[in-house]
Amino acid sequence: MKPLVSDTSVGINSLVHRLDARLKIILTFLSIFIMVSEKQGDVNSFIFYGTVILSILFISKIPLVQFFKRLLLVLPFLLAAALFFPLSVLIGGESISEMSLERSLYVALSIFLKALCSFSLLLVLILTEKINHLIAALQKIGMPRFMGFVIAIMFRYIFLLAGEAHKIETAQKSRAPNIMKKHRLKVYSSQMALIFLRSWERSKKVYNAMLSRGFDGSFKTIKHFRIKPHELIFSFIFLAIFALIRFMEPVLQLFN
Amino acid sequence: MHADIKIKNLSFAYDKTRKVLNNLNLEVKAGEKIGIIGPMGAGKSTLLLHLNGLLMGQGTIEIGGVAVTKNTLSEIRRKVGIVFQNPDDQLFSSSVEEDIAFGPLHFGYDAKTISEMVTLAIEKLNLKGYEKRVPHQLSLGEKKRVALATVLATKPHILAFDEPFANLDSSMVKQLVNTLKQLPSTVVVVSQSLLPLAVFCDRIAILNQGHITNIGTAKDILSDDNLLNKNGLDLSFYKKICHTL
Ligand SMILES: Nc1ncnc2c1ncn2[C@@H]1O[C@H](COP(=O)(O)OP(=O)(O)O)[C@@H](O)[C@H]1O
Ligand SMILES: [Mg+2]
């Protein structure tokens, strides 16, 4: 079982990997903000956003399989969220909402694209930075200590959960190979309870081990956070492109 | 020599109905290697968690003359390193190197010292070439070595081990015993496997019913079959085998 987030940044080196973690976090959230502020139902700009994101993906040398596998995991949720609009129009008719079906499809598409592009950028962030560095950077930007701790524990928890799930499944299969077929739901629910219990016990132990080695809630890293001039230039260009895409149309209209 | 660990009237209960530790007293001299044995569930692991303030019960514990209290925790944790039974609980970083650096980093050493500490620990435990490996993908023997390295890196005065010999094959036991023997620190080892203790322990204490019931030289304790039997422990079987061989 491969968790959604895992420390895969080990070993690959690219401009995006090297980019200062703080800068990367700020860039990610600013560009998500720019995209999300696009007008509902406007989908044309996303051709450009998409192109920029794909280029970033290319520059970052993230293995595409890794990227799309994770994207695929959340795709159903994004689709479900987006389809809410046209479905409500279809079922409730125009009396419920003022929209036409066509307009609602455009709104749905733009919601979907916003979510898809935002999530892609987050994935690039996660896949190009070590989790410890991300947390340390977030704390440097001003995130409260306990939040960093919560994120770290959650991150650790995902691994534990996956590990425990695997162990329990193996144990159950070896003892009762056919039980899965007959009482699937019952087996799953009892498995889930066990997994959470065990993971909780284990995360307490991991936390003890961290405390023993001087952990006090704030993550430290060996890495020195220093922003180099060319990183600033890169960030500026990146943001400029995003802003350009966002405000291109209104500006063009101004001249027409 | 002065006492490095001084435990006085320590009592502790996870829930109010049953005391796991009950008026426990123990003194360990600086540089001494002590084994703690006892039946399963006697409270051995619980006792270890008290040594660096992960748990705090009633009574007092002094480490190198400093009482374990909320205010001294960071000082105490520098002095006492604990190697937990299951290395999966001990290793949580994405590379061996980072995991070893975690302790030195969080105890606030500077970058140069940290890198020296990491290098030294890697050399000491034969982990050259493992620096970039992912801890969770190593074999159990390798994980245990990394776990020990993460604790040894900060050179604690006192090292405490919880069941270090569990699930190790005999060559790994031999290796570990040799490492333990050479450590300059005070060493506390909780173990169900009695034989390895005979090799490197100065004294052995029996923990039963929440307190130390017997303490003596390794030889005295391990040769007393009656005493071991009374505490749910057994060596006579191995002794017989050794005799036949
Ligand atoms: N986290 C916990 N919560 C409640 N009870 C516990 C916990 N850890 C251990 N115990 C109980 O305390 C007793 C002593 O446990 P432990 O110190 O692990 O014994 P030992 O290491 O000697 O086998 C056992 O009865 C155990 O069930
Ligand atoms: Mg134990």
XYZ file of C-alpha atoms and ligand atoms in Angstrom:
529
model
C 0.000 0.000 0.000
C 1.552 3.294 -1.130
C 0.414 6.281 0.877
C -0.501 9.506 -0.854
C 2.419 11.320 0.660
C 5.741 9.668 1.128
C 9.208 11.032 1.279
C 10.098 10.628 -2.363
C 12.178 13.745 -2.732
C 15.253 11.708 -1.802
C 17.688 11.324 -4.647
C 16.292 13.666 -7.297
C 17.832 17.069 -7.723
C 16.366 19.891 -9.775
C 15.898 23.619 -9.689
C 12.493 23.088 -8.095
C 13.959 20.725 -5.482
C 16.686 23.197 -4.600
C 14.365 26.185 -4.405
C 14.142 27.499 -0.850
C 11.313 25.700 0.930
C 9.797 28.900 2.300
C 9.760 30.469 -1.142
C 8.209 27.323 -2.565
C 5.413 27.326 0.004
C 4.633 31.008 -0.583
C 4.717 30.576 -4.363
C 2.430 27.564 -4.185
C -0.182 29.326 -2.120
C -0.029 32.606 -4.045
C -0.463 30.846 -7.379
C -3.290 28.728 -5.985
C -4.902 31.937 -4.789
C -4.550 33.520 -8.240
C -6.104 30.490 -9.967
C -8.933 30.124 -7.499
C -9.838 33.786 -7.925
C -10.617 33.194 -11.624
C -14.251 33.965 -12.423
C -16.655 31.022 -12.079
C -17.237 29.437 -15.431
C -14.117 30.880 -17.055
C -12.152 27.933 -18.363
C -9.957 29.363 -21.125
C -7.167 30.562 -18.806
C -6.659 27.041 -17.539
C -5.070 26.040 -20.815
C -2.288 28.417 -19.843
C -2.180 27.530 -16.160
C -2.054 23.874 -17.126
C 0.816 24.505 -19.514
C 2.816 26.336 -16.840
C 2.166 23.592 -14.296
C 3.209 20.900 -16.766
C 6.418 22.826 -17.481
C 7.134 23.058 -13.750
C 6.518 19.343 -13.500
C 8.951 18.827 -16.340
C 11.630 21.059 -14.795
C 11.259 19.346 -11.436
C 12.096 15.904 -12.911
C 9.411 14.302 -10.735
C 8.747 10.822 -12.178
C 5.440 11.265 -13.999
C 4.121 7.910 -12.798
C 4.587 9.033 -9.197
C 2.787 12.278 -9.887
C -0.187 10.902 -11.804
C -0.686 7.957 -9.467
C -1.253 10.389 -6.630
C -3.401 12.632 -8.772
C -5.535 9.657 -9.705
C -6.166 8.966 -6.022
C -7.950 12.283 -5.505
C -9.544 12.576 -8.950
C -12.827 10.912 -7.909
C -13.254 13.437 -5.091
C -12.566 16.391 -7.375
C -15.033 15.073 -9.947
C -17.704 14.454 -7.346
C -17.323 17.975 -5.993
C -17.513 19.517 -9.474
C -20.527 17.496 -10.617
C -22.590 18.820 -7.742
C -23.634 21.917 -9.729
C -24.894 20.435 -13.009
C -26.565 17.616 -11.074
C -28.458 20.001 -8.848
C -29.595 21.919 -11.920
C -30.654 18.701 -13.646
C -32.562 17.389 -10.665
C -34.017 20.611 -9.308
C -34.531 22.311 -12.662
C -33.894 26.012 -13.055
C -36.139 26.881 -10.198
C -33.461 25.862 -7.711
C -30.689 27.730 -9.332
C -30.835 30.509 -11.843
C -28.342 28.750 -14.065
C -28.891 27.086 -17.368
C -27.552 23.579 -17.715
C -24.869 24.751 -20.117
C -23.699 27.469 -17.767
C -23.691 25.035 -14.859
C -21.481 22.661 -16.835
C -19.013 25.465 -17.378
C -19.073 26.316 -13.686
C -18.500 22.668 -12.852
C -15.614 22.462 -15.291
C -13.995 25.583 -13.876
C -14.354 24.288 -10.319
C -12.854 21.002 -11.392
C -9.938 22.682 -13.165
C -9.251 24.997 -10.221
C -9.140 22.051 -7.850
C -7.084 19.931 -10.234
C -4.478 22.643 -10.840
C -4.296 23.584 -7.158
C -3.824 19.990 -6.122
C -1.171 19.503 -8.813
C 0.813 22.431 -7.427
C 0.510 21.051 -3.897
C 1.743 17.703 -5.163
C 4.765 19.339 -6.767
C 5.471 21.025 -3.429
C 5.169 17.782 -1.471
C 7.128 15.739 -3.980
C 10.068 18.112 -4.186
C 10.659 18.868 -0.531
C 11.424 16.697 2.471
C 8.611 16.708 4.980
C 10.958 17.805 7.785
C 12.108 20.762 5.710
C 8.539 21.675 4.826
C 7.530 21.735 8.464
C 10.615 23.698 9.493
C 9.954 26.175 6.672
C 6.309 26.541 7.637
C 7.412 27.279 11.184
C 9.914 29.846 9.912
C 7.139 31.582 7.966
C 5.168 31.838 11.184
C 3.131 28.689 11.592
C 2.660 27.962 15.322
C 4.846 25.209 16.815
C 2.052 22.861 17.707
C 0.774 22.917 14.119
C 4.142 21.698 12.909
C 3.980 18.955 15.450
C 0.469 17.979 14.387
C 1.534 17.806 10.738
C 4.582 15.741 11.602
C 2.573 13.298 13.646
C -0.081 13.065 10.948
C 2.567 12.402 8.348
C 4.163 9.766 10.512
C 0.697 8.367 11.201
C 0.026 7.665 7.538
C 3.103 5.467 7.357
C 2.174 3.696 10.571
C -1.370 3.168 9.391
C -0.220 1.653 6.123
C 2.300 -0.567 7.909
C -0.173 -1.801 10.495
C -2.853 -2.410 7.876
C -0.466 -4.546 5.908
C 0.554 -6.580 8.959
C -2.994 -7.204 10.091
C -4.119 -8.202 6.621
C -1.258 -10.652 6.258
C -1.960 -12.141 9.669
C -5.623 -12.542 8.902
C -5.049 -14.031 5.471
C -2.598 -16.573 6.823
C -4.974 -17.667 9.560
C -8.238 -17.623 7.648
C -7.617 -17.354 3.920
C -11.282 -17.625 2.973
C -12.787 -15.306 5.530
C -12.386 -12.312 3.228
C -14.854 -13.725 0.737
C -17.606 -14.582 3.186
C -17.684 -11.739 5.670
C -15.949 -8.944 3.841
C -17.657 -6.023 5.547
C -17.312 -7.465 9.037
C -13.658 -8.234 8.474
C -12.962 -4.752 7.163
C -14.644 -3.004 10.049
C -12.889 -5.050 12.690
C -9.639 -4.536 10.804
C -10.114 -0.789 10.782
C -10.677 -0.671 14.530
C -7.583 -2.749 15.137
C -5.503 -0.675 12.757
C -6.386 2.555 14.528
C -5.758 1.113 17.949
C -2.386 -0.272 17.021
C -1.340 2.826 15.112
C -2.253 4.950 18.100
C -0.133 2.787 20.395
C 2.738 2.931 17.957
C 2.607 6.649 17.383
C 2.789 7.125 21.151
C 5.974 5.050 21.156
C 7.438 6.952 18.243
C 6.653 10.186 20.042
C 8.472 8.882 23.130
C 11.507 8.087 21.006
C 11.427 11.610 19.569
C 11.150 13.179 23.028
C 14.039 11.028 24.231
C 16.202 12.563 21.557
C 15.507 16.155 22.484
C 12.342 16.887 20.497
C 10.304 19.676 22.101
C 7.653 20.326 19.464
C 9.675 22.371 17.039
C 11.371 20.646 14.146
C 14.941 21.558 13.433
C 16.830 20.784 10.240
C 20.507 20.824 9.365
C 19.590 22.646 6.207
C 20.268 26.364 6.241
C 17.410 28.288 4.790
C 18.925 30.867 2.475
C 17.315 32.374 -0.585
C 19.694 32.854 -3.495
C 19.214 35.702 -6.028
C 18.418 33.406 -8.943
C 15.717 31.752 -6.848
C 14.100 35.137 -6.340
C 14.236 35.801 -10.084
C 12.716 32.404 -10.828
C 9.927 33.024 -8.325
C 9.245 36.460 -9.718
C 8.970 35.172 -13.292
C 6.730 32.316 -12.178
C 4.352 34.628 -10.347
C 4.414 37.153 -13.191
C 3.291 34.483 -15.638
C 0.456 33.455 -13.354
C -0.626 37.054 -12.852
C -0.421 37.658 -16.586
C -2.728 34.726 -17.299
C -5.106 35.900 -14.631
C -5.340 39.525 -15.723
C -4.693 39.175 -19.441
C -8.334 39.112 -20.448
C -9.560 42.160 -18.499
C -6.574 44.153 -19.765
C -7.251 43.123 -23.363
C -10.892 44.061 -22.930
C -9.820 47.451 -21.669
C -8.129 48.151 -25.006
C -11.019 46.872 -27.108
C 32.338 6.039 43.117
C 29.172 8.143 43.356
C 25.796 6.817 42.254
C 24.980 7.714 38.656
C 21.350 6.628 38.925
C 19.576 6.923 42.256
C 15.967 5.774 42.438
C 14.169 6.235 45.739
C 10.706 4.916 46.613
C 9.454 5.058 43.055
C 5.794 4.130 42.575
C 3.789 4.355 39.389
C 0.381 3.237 38.102
C -1.023 3.499 34.560
C -4.500 3.298 36.053
C -5.377 3.842 39.690
C -6.414 0.264 40.372
C -2.997 -1.348 40.124
C 0.513 -0.141 40.899
C 2.987 -1.299 38.267
C 5.969 0.042 40.211
C 5.698 -0.109 43.967
C 8.298 1.531 46.195
C 11.188 0.692 43.944
C 14.728 1.492 45.089
C 17.853 1.135 42.975
C 21.301 2.670 42.768
C 23.641 2.261 39.847
C 27.277 3.389 40.007
C 28.904 5.432 37.250
C 30.298 3.181 34.543
C 28.513 0.154 35.929
C 26.703 -2.273 33.632
C 23.537 -3.556 35.201
C 20.996 -6.068 33.932
C 17.368 -5.976 35.010
C 15.422 -9.205 34.679
C 12.005 -10.344 35.793
C 8.814 -11.998 34.581
C 6.797 -10.541 31.731
C 4.687 -7.614 32.792
C 6.768 -6.968 35.907
C 7.252 -3.319 34.968
C 10.749 -3.409 33.459
C 9.872 -1.287 30.420
C 7.877 1.041 32.637
C 10.935 1.539 34.843
C 13.092 2.463 31.824
C 10.602 5.135 30.740
C 11.129 6.801 34.123
C 14.889 7.158 33.637
C 14.552 10.153 31.309
C 11.225 11.477 32.497
C 8.992 10.047 29.774
C 6.930 8.820 32.687
C 6.987 10.414 36.122
C 5.793 8.567 39.163
C 5.907 9.235 42.880
C 9.291 9.130 44.570
C 12.559 10.573 43.328
C 15.043 9.765 40.602
C 18.427 11.414 40.378
C 20.641 11.180 37.328
C 24.240 12.204 38.018
C 23.035 14.198 41.010
C 20.269 15.994 39.098
C 16.678 15.228 40.073
C 14.335 14.307 37.231
C 11.671 17.027 37.199
C 9.784 18.956 34.548
C 12.424 21.688 34.651
C 15.412 19.414 34.176
C 14.005 17.302 31.347
C 16.219 18.620 28.572
C 19.355 18.194 30.700
C 18.255 14.708 31.771
C 17.499 13.611 28.205
C 20.961 14.635 27.088
C 22.380 12.427 29.820
C 20.152 9.391 29.374
C 19.761 7.684 26.016
C 17.115 5.004 25.642
C 17.214 2.339 22.947
C 13.692 0.995 22.614
C 12.773 -2.603 22.027
C 11.298 -2.163 18.567
C 13.520 -0.201 16.174
C 10.441 0.698 14.128
C 9.408 2.937 17.012
C 12.817 4.560 17.104
C 13.368 5.344 13.433
C 11.153 7.956 11.826
C 13.216 9.942 9.348
C 13.560 9.442 5.619
C 17.230 8.525 5.658
C 19.598 6.811 8.084
C 21.775 9.903 8.187
C 18.876 12.199 9.075
C 17.648 9.855 11.755
C 21.070 9.795 13.411
C 21.289 13.599 13.137
C 17.877 14.067 14.797
C 19.220 13.796 18.371
C 22.286 16.042 17.957
C 20.154 18.560 16.047
C 17.422 18.778 18.648
C 19.866 18.946 21.522
C 21.104 22.123 19.862
C 24.614 21.272 18.688
C 26.128 23.340 15.866
C 26.312 22.043 12.305
C 29.973 21.024 12.483
C 29.550 19.068 15.709
C 26.413 17.408 14.359
C 28.164 16.163 11.266
C 31.076 14.879 13.389
C 28.670 13.077 15.719
C 26.851 11.475 12.787
C 30.076 10.348 11.135
C 31.386 8.886 14.376
C 28.182 6.970 15.109
C 28.113 5.623 11.565
C 31.690 4.404 11.887
C 31.140 2.885 15.315
C 28.209 0.775 14.166
C 29.561 -0.220 10.780
C 26.933 1.725 8.883
C 29.167 3.174 6.178
C 27.267 3.133 2.889
C 23.897 3.193 4.643
C 23.744 6.985 5.008
C 21.107 7.587 2.343
C 19.120 4.391 2.851
C 15.523 4.536 4.047
C 15.421 3.178 7.628
C 12.115 1.381 7.176
C 13.431 -0.692 4.324
C 16.360 -2.188 6.247
C 16.523 -5.667 7.790
C 15.828 -6.013 11.507
C 19.513 -6.417 12.370
C 20.394 -3.302 10.390
C 17.507 -1.355 11.909
C 18.702 -2.243 15.401
C 22.176 -1.000 14.547
C 20.774 2.262 13.208
C 18.570 2.636 16.281
C 21.628 2.239 18.511
C 23.528 4.730 16.358
C 20.776 7.337 16.735
C 21.168 7.166 20.507
C 24.959 6.742 20.695
C 25.453 9.793 18.458
C 24.888 12.227 21.340
C 27.228 10.285 23.659
C 24.860 9.960 26.624
C 26.412 9.210 30.035
C 23.777 6.608 30.657
C 22.431 4.156 28.112
C 19.289 2.161 28.742
C 18.210 -0.748 26.544
C 14.835 -2.468 26.408
C 15.144 -6.103 25.329
C 18.095 -5.512 23.000
C 18.607 -9.229 22.328
C 15.042 -10.038 21.312
C 14.789 -11.512 17.805
C 18.532 -11.367 17.170
C 20.449 -14.354 15.835
C 23.483 -15.546 17.772
C 26.080 -13.720 15.699
C 24.181 -10.471 16.140
C 23.936 -11.115 19.879
C 27.682 -11.610 19.994
C 28.257 -8.372 18.106
C 25.920 -6.421 20.369
C 27.412 -7.869 23.559
C 30.868 -6.794 22.375
C 29.606 -3.295 21.624
C 27.946 -3.042 25.036
C 31.042 -4.315 26.820
C 33.198 -1.582 25.293
C 30.844 1.297 26.008
C 32.322 3.730 28.529
C 28.854 4.781 29.713
C 26.744 3.475 32.521
C 24.531 0.804 30.957
C 21.123 -0.455 32.072
C 19.801 -3.444 30.150
C 16.333 -4.885 30.543
C 16.283 -8.376 29.107
C 14.405 -11.653 29.083
C 17.441 -13.373 27.566
C 19.660 -14.042 30.551
C 22.759 -15.573 28.998
C 24.101 -12.472 27.193
C 23.848 -10.549 30.475
C 26.307 -12.956 32.092
C 28.970 -11.787 29.645
C 29.003 -8.055 30.278
C 26.933 -7.185 33.368
C 28.590 -6.249 36.642
C 25.374 -6.742 38.565
C 21.925 -8.117 37.908
C 18.694 -7.025 39.585
C 15.429 -8.925 39.665
C 12.292 -6.828 39.267
C 9.108 -8.501 40.457
C 5.824 -7.193 41.829
C 6.889 -3.639 41.102
C 10.138 -3.539 43.033
C 13.669 -4.934 43.082
C 13.482 -8.195 44.995
C 17.092 -9.302 44.581
C 20.324 -7.741 43.413
C 23.825 -9.170 43.191
C 26.735 -9.988 40.926
C 25.788 -11.556 37.611
C 27.326 -14.816 38.750
C 25.434 -14.956 42.049
C 22.057 -14.254 40.518
C 22.341 -16.382 37.382
C 23.721 -19.421 39.216
C 20.797 -19.497 41.671
C 18.288 -21.712 39.841
C 15.807 -21.575 42.709
C 15.768 -17.809 42.732
C 15.334 -17.615 38.958
C 12.543 -20.181 39.060
C 10.741 -18.289 41.771
C 10.688 -15.246 39.451
C 9.380 -17.068 36.419
C 12.807 -17.198 34.814
C 14.778 -20.240 33.795
C 18.367 -20.969 32.901
C 18.648 -24.592 34.067
C 17.594 -25.841 30.636
C 20.492 -24.017 28.954
C 22.845 -25.064 31.691
C 21.942 -28.692 31.042
C 22.564 -28.278 27.317
C 25.913 -26.642 27.953
C 26.779 -29.472 30.296
C 25.944 -32.123 27.697
C 27.997 -30.341 25.108
N 0.662 2.240 28.241
C 0.151 1.401 29.160
N -1.100 1.582 29.626
C -1.626 0.760 30.543
N -0.983 -0.294 31.076
C 0.274 -0.552 30.660
C 0.906 0.290 29.669
N 2.149 -0.190 29.449
C 2.281 -1.266 30.248
N 1.183 -1.491 30.978
C 0.977 -2.563 31.980
O 1.939 -2.391 32.994
C 2.502 -3.616 33.362
C 3.991 -3.590 33.195
O 4.308 -3.473 31.834
P 5.793 -3.425 31.298
O 6.528 -2.363 32.013
O 5.734 -3.317 29.836
O 6.370 -4.854 31.746
P 7.684 -5.638 31.265
O 8.479 -4.710 30.406
O 8.374 -6.007 32.522
O 7.228 -6.851 30.536
C 1.824 -4.674 32.518
O 0.821 -5.264 33.289
C 1.241 -3.910 31.371
O 0.052 -4.516 30.934
Mg 8.975 -4.859 28.367
